[in-house]
Amino acid sequence: MNLHRFANPARFLRIARVVTPLAGWIAVATLLAGAVFGLVLSPPDYQQSETVRIMYVHVPSAWLALQSYIAMALAAAVALVWKHPLADLFVKAAAPVGAGFTLLCLITGSFWGRPTWGAWWVWDARLTSMLVLLFLYVGYMALAGAFDDEERGHRAGAVLVLTGIVDVPIVKFSVEWWNTLHQPTSVFRLGGPTIASEMLWPLGLMVVGFTAFFVWIVCVRLETELLHRKIRARLENTPA
C-alpha cells in the first residue's frame, strides 16, 4: 500500500469526512457504556474498595498519552524524511490532545495515590517519567510556535519530538526497571490482563472510547487547519 497518497490534503479531507463522524459516534457510545459499567455496575476492589473506579479514567488516559506521543514521533519522522506537510500538521494537531491526556493521567493518578500511598505525589520513576512526557508535549508546542517561519518551527518541533521518544519506554518499563511505588502493569502485558473480567470489560470500553475521541478531535483539528490554510492562500492570491 502506498501511504504517500494519504499525504494529499484533498484526499485526506475526503477520508476525514467519513472517519470524523464515525469516530465521534464510537467515542460517545463507548464512553457512555464504559462509564455506566465502570462507575455503577462493576464491583469495588477487595483492597481499594470504590477508589479503584479512578482506574477507568486513569488507565485509558495513560495509554493515550503514550500512544499519542508515539503517533506524533512517527509523523515527525515522516515530516523530516519525506517533508509531507500533512505529517507536520498531524503533530501540531495531536500535541495538545496528547498533553491533555497526560495531564488527566497525572491528576487522576494523584487522586488515586492519596488514599493508596498516603500522598498526592511522590517522585516515583513512573510518575516522574510521565511528568517529563507532559513537559515534552508542552515543549513541542512552545518550540513549534516560537518561529516566525512556520516550516522552521515544525522542523525544530519534530526534532524535539523524536529526541523525546526515549521517554516512552522509560514510562512503560519504569516499574520493571526500578523499585517503585507504582503497581506493575496489570492490563497491557504479555501474559495477559490480571484484573477480573468484570473490571476488564468496562476498562476496555473506556480505552476504545478514549482512542476514538483522540481520532475524532485530531481529525477535526486537521480539517480546521487545512481549511484555514486554504483561506489564507486565497486571500494572499487575491489582488489588493
Tab-separated table of C-alpha atoms in Angstrom, residues 2 60 79 87 92 137 171 178 184 216:
chain	number	residue	atom	x	y	z
A	2	ASN	CA	1.332	3.421	-0.961
A	60	PRO	CA	-7.063	4.954	29.341
A	79	ALA	CA	7.789	15.012	8.022
A	87	ALA	CA	2.556	14.998	8.778
A	92	LYS	CA	0.665	20.066	15.622
A	137	TYR	CA	4.329	17.914	24.859
A	171	VAL	CA	7.409	5.345	31.241
A	178	TRP	CA	13.288	0.238	39.200
A	184	PRO	CA	3.164	-3.282	37.883
A	216	TRP	CA	-12.161	12.446	16.272
